[in-house]
Coordinates of C-alpha atoms in Angstrom, one line a residue:
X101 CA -6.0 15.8 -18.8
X102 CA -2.7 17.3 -18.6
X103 CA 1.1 16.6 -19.6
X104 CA 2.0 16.4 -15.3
X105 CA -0.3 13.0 -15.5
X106 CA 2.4 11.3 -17.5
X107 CA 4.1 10.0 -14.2
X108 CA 1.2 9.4 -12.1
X109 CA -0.8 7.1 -14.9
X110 CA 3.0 5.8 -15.5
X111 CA 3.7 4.8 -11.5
X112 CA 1.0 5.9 -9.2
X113 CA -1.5 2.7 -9.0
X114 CA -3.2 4.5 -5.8
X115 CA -3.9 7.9 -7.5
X116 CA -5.5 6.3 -10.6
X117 CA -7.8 4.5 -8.3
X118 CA -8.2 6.7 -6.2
X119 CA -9.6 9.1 -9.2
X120 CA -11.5 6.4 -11.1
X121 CA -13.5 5.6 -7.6
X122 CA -14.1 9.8 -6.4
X123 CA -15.6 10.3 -10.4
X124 CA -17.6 6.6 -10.3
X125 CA -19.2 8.2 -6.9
X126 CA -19.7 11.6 -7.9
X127 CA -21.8 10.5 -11.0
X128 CA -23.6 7.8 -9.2
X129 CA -24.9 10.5 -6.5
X130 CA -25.7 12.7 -9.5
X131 CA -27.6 10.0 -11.2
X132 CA -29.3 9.1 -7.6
X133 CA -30.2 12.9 -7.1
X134 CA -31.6 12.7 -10.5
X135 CA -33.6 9.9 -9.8
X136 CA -34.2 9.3 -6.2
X137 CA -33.2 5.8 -6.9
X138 CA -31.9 4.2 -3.8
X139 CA -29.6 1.7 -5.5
X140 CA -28.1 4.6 -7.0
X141 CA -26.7 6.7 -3.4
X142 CA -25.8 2.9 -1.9
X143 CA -23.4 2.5 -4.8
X144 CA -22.2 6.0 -4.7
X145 CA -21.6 5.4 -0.8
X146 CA -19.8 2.2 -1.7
X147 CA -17.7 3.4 -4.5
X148 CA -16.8 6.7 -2.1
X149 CA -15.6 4.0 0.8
X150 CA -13.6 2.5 -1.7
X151 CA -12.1 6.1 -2.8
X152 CA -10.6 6.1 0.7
X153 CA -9.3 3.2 1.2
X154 CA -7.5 3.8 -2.4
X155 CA -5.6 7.3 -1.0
X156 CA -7.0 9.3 2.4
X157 CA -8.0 12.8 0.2
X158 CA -11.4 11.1 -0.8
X159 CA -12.5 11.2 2.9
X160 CA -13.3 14.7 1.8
X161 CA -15.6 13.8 -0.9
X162 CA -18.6 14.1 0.8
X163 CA -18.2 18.2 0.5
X164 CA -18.0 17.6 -3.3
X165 CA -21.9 16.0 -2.8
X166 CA -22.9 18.9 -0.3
X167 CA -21.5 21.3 -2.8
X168 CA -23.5 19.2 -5.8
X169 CA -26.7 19.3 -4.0
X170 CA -26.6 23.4 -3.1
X171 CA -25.2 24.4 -6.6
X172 CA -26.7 21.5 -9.3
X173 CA -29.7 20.9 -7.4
X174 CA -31.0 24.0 -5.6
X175 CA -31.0 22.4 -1.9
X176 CA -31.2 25.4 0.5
X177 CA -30.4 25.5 4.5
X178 CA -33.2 24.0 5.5
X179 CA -33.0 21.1 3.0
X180 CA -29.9 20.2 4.6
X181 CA -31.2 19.7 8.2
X182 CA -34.1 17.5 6.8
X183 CA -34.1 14.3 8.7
X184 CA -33.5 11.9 5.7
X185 CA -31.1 14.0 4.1
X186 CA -29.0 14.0 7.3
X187 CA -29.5 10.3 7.7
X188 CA -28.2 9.9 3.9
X189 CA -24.8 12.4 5.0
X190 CA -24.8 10.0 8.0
X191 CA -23.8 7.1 5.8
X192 CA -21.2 8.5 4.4
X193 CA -19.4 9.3 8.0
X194 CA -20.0 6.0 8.9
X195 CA -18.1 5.0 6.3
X196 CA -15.4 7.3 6.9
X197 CA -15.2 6.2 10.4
X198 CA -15.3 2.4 9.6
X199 CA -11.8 3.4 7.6
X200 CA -10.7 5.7 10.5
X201 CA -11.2 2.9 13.1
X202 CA -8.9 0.6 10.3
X203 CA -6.3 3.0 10.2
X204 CA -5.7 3.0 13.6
X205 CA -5.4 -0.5 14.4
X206 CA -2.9 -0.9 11.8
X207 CA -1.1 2.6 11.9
X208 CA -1.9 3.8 15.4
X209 CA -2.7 7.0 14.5
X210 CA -5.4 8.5 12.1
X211 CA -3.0 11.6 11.0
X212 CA 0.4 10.4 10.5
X213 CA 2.9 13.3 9.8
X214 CA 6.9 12.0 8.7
X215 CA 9.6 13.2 10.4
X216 CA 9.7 16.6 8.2
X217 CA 6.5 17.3 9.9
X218 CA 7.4 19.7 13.2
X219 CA 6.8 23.0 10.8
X220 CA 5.8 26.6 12.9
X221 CA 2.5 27.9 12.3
X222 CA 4.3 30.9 10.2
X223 CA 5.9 28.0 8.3
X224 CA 3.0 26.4 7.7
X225 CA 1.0 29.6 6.3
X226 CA 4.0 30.1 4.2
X227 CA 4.2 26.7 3.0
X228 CA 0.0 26.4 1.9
X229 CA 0.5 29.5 -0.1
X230 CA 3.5 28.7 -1.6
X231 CA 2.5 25.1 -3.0
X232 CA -0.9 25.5 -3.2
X233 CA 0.6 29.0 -5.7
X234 CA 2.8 26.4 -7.2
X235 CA 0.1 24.0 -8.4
X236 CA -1.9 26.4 -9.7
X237 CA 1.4 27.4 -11.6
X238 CA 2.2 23.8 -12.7
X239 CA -1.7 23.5 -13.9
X240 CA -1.2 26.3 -16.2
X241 CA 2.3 25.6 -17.6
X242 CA 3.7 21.9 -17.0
X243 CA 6.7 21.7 -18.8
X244 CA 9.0 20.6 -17.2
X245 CA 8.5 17.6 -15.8
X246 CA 10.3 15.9 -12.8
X247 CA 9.5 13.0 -11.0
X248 CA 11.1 14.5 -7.7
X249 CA 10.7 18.7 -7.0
X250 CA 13.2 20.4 -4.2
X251 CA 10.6 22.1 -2.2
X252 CA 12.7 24.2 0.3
X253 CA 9.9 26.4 2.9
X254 CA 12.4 28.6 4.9
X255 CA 10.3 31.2 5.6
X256 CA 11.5 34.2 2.6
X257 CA 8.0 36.1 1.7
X258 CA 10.7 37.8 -0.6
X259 CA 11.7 35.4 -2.6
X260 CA 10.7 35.7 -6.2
X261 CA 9.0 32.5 -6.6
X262 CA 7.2 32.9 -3.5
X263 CA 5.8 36.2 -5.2
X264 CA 5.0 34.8 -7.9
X265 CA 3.1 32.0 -6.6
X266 CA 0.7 34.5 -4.0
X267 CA 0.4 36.4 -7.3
X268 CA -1.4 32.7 -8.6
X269 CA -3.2 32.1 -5.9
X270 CA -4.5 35.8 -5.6
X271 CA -5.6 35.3 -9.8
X272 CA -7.2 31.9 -8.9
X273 CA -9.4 33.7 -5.9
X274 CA -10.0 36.4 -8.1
X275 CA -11.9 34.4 -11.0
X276 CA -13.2 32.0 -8.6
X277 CA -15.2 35.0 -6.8
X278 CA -15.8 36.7 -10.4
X279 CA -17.5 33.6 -11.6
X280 CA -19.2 32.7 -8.3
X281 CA -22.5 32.7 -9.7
X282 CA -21.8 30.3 -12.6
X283 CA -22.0 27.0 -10.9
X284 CA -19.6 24.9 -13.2
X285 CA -17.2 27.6 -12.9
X286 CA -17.5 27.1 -9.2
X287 CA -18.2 23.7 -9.1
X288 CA -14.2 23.8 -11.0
X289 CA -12.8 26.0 -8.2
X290 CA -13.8 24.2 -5.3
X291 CA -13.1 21.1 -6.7
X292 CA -9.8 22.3 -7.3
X293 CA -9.3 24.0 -3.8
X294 CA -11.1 20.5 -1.9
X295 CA -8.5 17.9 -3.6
X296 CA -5.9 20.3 -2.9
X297 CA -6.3 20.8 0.4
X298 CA -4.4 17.3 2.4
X299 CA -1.2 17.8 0.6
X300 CA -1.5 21.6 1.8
X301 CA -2.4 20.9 5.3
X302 CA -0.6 18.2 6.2
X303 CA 2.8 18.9 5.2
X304 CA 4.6 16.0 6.9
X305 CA 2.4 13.6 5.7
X306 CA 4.0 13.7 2.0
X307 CA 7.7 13.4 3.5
X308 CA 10.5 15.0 1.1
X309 CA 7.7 14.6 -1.6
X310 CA 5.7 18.2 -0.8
X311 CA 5.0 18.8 -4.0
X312 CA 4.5 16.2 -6.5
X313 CA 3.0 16.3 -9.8
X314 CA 0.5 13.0 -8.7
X315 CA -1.1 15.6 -6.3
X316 CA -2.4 17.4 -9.3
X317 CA -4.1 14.3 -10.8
X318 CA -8.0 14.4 -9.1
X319 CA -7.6 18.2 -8.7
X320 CA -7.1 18.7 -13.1
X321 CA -10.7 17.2 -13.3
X322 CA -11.9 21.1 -11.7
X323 CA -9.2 22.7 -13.9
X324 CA -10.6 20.7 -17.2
X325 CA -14.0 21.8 -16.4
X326 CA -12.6 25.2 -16.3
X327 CA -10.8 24.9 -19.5
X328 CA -13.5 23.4 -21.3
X329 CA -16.2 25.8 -20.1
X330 CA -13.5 28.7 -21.1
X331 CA -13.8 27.0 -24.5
X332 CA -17.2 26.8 -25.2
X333 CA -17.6 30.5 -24.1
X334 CA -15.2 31.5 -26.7
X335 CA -17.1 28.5 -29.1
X336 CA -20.1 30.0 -28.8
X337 CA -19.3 33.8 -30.0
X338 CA -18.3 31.6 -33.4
X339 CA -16.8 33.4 -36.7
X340 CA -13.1 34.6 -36.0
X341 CA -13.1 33.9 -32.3
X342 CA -14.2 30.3 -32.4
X343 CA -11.8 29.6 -35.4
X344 CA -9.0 31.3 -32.8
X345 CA -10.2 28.9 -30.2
X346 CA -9.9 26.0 -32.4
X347 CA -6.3 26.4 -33.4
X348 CA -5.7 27.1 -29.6
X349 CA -6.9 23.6 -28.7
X350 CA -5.2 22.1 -31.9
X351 CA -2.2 23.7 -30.7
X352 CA -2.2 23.1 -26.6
X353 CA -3.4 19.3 -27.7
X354 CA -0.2 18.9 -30.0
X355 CA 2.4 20.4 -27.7
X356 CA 0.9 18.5 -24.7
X357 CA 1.5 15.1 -27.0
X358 CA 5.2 16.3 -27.7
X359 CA 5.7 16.6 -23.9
X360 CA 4.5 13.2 -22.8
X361 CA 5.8 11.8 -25.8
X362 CA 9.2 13.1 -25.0
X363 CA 8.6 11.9 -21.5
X364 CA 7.9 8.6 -22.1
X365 CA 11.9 7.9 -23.1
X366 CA 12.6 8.9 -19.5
X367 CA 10.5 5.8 -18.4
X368 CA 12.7 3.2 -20.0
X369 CA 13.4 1.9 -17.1
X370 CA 14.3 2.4 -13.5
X371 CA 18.2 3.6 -14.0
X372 CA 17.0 5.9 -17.1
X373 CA 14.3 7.3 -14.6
X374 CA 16.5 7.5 -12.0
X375 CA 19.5 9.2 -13.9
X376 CA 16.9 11.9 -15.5
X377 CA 15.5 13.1 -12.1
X378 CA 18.5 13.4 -10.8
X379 CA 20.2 15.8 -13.5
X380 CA 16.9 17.6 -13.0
X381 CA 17.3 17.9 -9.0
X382 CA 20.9 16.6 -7.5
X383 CA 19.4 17.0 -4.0
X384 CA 16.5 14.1 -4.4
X385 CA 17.8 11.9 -2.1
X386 CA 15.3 8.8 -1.9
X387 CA 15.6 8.8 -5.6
X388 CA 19.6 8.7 -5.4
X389 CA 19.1 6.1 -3.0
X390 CA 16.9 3.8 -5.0
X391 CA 19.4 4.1 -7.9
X392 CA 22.3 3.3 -5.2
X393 CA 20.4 0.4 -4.2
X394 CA 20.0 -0.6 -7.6
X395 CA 23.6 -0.4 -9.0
X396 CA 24.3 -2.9 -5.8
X397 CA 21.7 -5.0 -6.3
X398 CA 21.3 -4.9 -10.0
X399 CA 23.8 -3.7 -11.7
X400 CA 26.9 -5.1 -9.0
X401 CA 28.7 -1.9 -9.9
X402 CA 29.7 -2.1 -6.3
X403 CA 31.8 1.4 -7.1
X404 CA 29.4 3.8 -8.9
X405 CA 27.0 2.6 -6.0
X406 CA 29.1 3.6 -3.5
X407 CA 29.8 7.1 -5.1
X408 CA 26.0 7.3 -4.5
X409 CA 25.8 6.6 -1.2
X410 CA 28.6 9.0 -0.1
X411 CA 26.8 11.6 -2.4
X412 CA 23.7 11.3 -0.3
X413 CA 25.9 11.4 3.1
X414 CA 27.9 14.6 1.9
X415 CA 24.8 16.5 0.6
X416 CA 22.2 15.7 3.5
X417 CA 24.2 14.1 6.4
X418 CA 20.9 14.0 8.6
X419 CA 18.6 13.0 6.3
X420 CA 16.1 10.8 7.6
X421 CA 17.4 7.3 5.8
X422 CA 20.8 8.2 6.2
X423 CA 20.9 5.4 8.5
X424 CA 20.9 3.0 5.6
X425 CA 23.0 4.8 3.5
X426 CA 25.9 4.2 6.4
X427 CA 24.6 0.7 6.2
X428 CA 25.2 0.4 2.6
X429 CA 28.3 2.0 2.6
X430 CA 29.7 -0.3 5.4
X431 CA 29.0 -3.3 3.8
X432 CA 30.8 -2.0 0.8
X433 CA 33.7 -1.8 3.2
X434 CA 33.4 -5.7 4.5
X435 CA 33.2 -6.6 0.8
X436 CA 36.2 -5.7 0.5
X437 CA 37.6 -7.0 3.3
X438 CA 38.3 -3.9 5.1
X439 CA 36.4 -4.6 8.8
X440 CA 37.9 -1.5 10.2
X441 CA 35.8 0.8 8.1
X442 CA 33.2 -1.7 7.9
X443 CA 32.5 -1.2 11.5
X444 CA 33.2 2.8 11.1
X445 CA 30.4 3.1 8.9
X446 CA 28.6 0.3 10.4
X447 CA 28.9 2.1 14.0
X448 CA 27.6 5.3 12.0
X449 CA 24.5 3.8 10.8
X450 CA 23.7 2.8 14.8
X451 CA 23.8 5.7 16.1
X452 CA 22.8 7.9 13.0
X453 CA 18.9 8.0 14.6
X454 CA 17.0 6.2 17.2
X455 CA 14.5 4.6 15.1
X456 CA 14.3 1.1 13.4
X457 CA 16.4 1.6 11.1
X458 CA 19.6 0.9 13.0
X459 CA 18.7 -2.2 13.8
X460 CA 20.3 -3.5 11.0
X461 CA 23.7 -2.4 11.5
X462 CA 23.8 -3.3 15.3
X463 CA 23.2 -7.0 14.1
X464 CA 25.7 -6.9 11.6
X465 CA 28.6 -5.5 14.5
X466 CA 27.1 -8.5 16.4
X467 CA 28.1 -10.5 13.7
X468 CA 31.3 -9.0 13.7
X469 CA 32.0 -9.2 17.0
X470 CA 31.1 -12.7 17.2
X471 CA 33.0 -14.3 14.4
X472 CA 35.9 -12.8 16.4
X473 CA 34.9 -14.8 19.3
X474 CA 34.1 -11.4 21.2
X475 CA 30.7 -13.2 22.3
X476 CA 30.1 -10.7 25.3
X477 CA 30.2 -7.2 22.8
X478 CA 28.6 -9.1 19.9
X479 CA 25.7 -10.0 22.6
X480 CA 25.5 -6.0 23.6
X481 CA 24.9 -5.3 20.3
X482 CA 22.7 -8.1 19.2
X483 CA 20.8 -6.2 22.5
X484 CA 20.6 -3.0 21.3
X485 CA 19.6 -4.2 17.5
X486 CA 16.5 -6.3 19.3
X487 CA 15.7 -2.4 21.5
X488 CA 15.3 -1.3 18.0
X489 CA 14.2 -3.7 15.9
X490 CA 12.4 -6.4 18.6
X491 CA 10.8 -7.9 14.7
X492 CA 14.0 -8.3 13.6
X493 CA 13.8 -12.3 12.8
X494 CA 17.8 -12.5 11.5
X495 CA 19.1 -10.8 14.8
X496 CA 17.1 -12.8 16.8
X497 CA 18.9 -16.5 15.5
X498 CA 22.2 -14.3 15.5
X499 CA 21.3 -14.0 19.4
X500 CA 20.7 -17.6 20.0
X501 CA 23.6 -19.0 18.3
X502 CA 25.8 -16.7 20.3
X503 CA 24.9 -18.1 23.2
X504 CA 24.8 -21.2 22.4

């Protein structure tokens, strides 16, 4: 649908599903409103449970058949409060709750925000109108594209691109309330705005990834609508204008190939990928990580991964991974034989956070500790790796043997 899908039909298993499963349902309720056939909504309802166990934004789906069933079919109030049309809504919570009740027994929480996720209410406001602006922005013009965007939301309702982007999302209310009455038109808008919304709302929930051209995959089908109702409009008035309209498409269809085509040289491979987003944006830590991880692991260009690592710990020295980037770093350090700075960076890694994470680098001073026969310091720190970690399977034989 668009030059941003490149990456996500590239990468992103869970969005393609997640589309093909949210468009299976949405015409299979169509087809069931059409023809009251029960085997019809039952498949809808499945393919809609199946939507949210691909990616958590199909739980709102449901609104898309409410929306369907005002605008396409004519349903007024009181249709909606009809017994058997509430007992046919009712299936679709249930379903929703059967995946909320499986979310919490493995996640413990239904809503999980990351650590980037304690945002004012003033930040928040700020940050829907800014991205949801900027999606509308990267709808209309995509180029360029960048597998990982900087998306800083200090609160500045003067800074250019912020103006811009209320401008976009002041347009985008504007046609949708100009074209109300049309109900592909707004059938497209709300689509757009529904699909939208999560990655809006729940800011934390996306991590350093706030905006992300993926987002934009489900939400393109109400922009394509859009365009291709736009078109036939202009189709329709035929002589000059339709031949205008014509060369438009030719034209927006070529370019778009050039894009993707272009972009499909970036996907190589992991290290091309890699070295392209990072010239694009310097600060994307996770992906400078990954490419760190893969000079190490990969590559055993045990220097040019290092320069990675300490270029992650100089540019974002609290970034949420940055215990593992000590980690890295220190066992660099052993590698060479230096146990000194080994256990420096090894020491920063511990005590970088107070999650998980560190739980690696408190088993590896164990280690330390115990090869030097300091058995009671390597067992403090086999301790406080096990407080972190209590799943940690290596520090637990590490434990044992230094008792033993």
């Amino acid at each position: 649908l668009s030059p941003s899908h490149d990456g996500t039909v590239t990468t992103a298993v869970p969005e393609l599903t997640f589309a093909i499963f949210v468009l299976l349902a949405v015409i299979f309720y169509i087809k069931y409103r059409q023809s009251g056939k029960a085997k019809n909504f039952w498949t809808s309802a499945v393919l809609y449970f199946l939507a949210v166990l691909s990616k958590e934004p199909a739980a709102l789906l449901p609104l898309i058949f409410i929306l369907i069933d005002w605008r396409l079919f004519g349903m007024g109030i009181k249709d909606f409060f009809n017994l058997k049309e509430i007992k046919q809504y009712l299936v679709f919570a249930g379903f929703l709750i059967i995946y909320l009740l499986m979310r919490f027994a493995v996640l413990g929480s239904v809503v999980a925000e990351g650590p980037a996720a304690h945002f004012s209410f003033a930040e928040r406001i700020y940050g829907f109108l800014f991205l949801f602006g900027r999606y509308l922005g990267k709808l209309l013009y995509p180029w360029p594209l960048v597998f990982f965007y900087r998306t800083d939301l200090s609160l500045n309702f003067l800074n250019p691109r912020f103006l811009l982007n209320i401008v976009l999302v002041a347009a985008f209310f504007y046609l949708f309330f100009l074209n109300r009455k049309i109900n592909f038109l707004f059938f497209a808008f709300v689509w757009v705005m529904i699909f939208l919304l999560p990655v809006l709302i729940f800011l934390g929930a996306t991590g350093e990834g706030m905006f992300s051209e993926r987002y934009l995959f489900l939400p393109a089908v109400g922009f394509a609508v859009f365009l291709g109702y736009t078109f036939d409009v202009f189709w329709q008035k035929g002589g000059r204008i339709k031949t205008a309209a014509s060369l438009f498409l030719i034209v927006l269809m070529a370019v778009s190939w050039l894009i993707v085509f272009q972009r499909n040289f970036d996907w190589k491979d992991n290290e091309t990928m890699y070295k392209k987003t990072l010239s694009q944006n310097p600060d994307a830590n996770p992906i400078r990580f990954n490419y760190g991880v893969l000079l190490r692991n990969e590559k055993r260009d045990f220097e040019k991964a290092k320069e990675q690592f300490e270029e992650i710990a100089r540019r974002k020295p609290d970034w949420s991974d940055i215990p593992m980037v000590y980690l890295h770093l220190g066992d660099y350090y052993l590698n060479k034989n230096d146990e000194n700075k080994a256990v420096e960076y090894y020491e920063k890694s511990a005590t970088a956070s107070l999650d998980w994470k560190t739980s690696f680098a408190y088993n590896r001073l164990g280690v330390l500790y115990a090869k030097k026969e300091d058995y009671p310091k390597a067992l403090i720190y086999f301790c406080q790796a096990a407080v972190s970690n209590p799943d940690l399977a290596e520090n637990k034989a590490n434990f044992d043997k230094a008792l033993s």
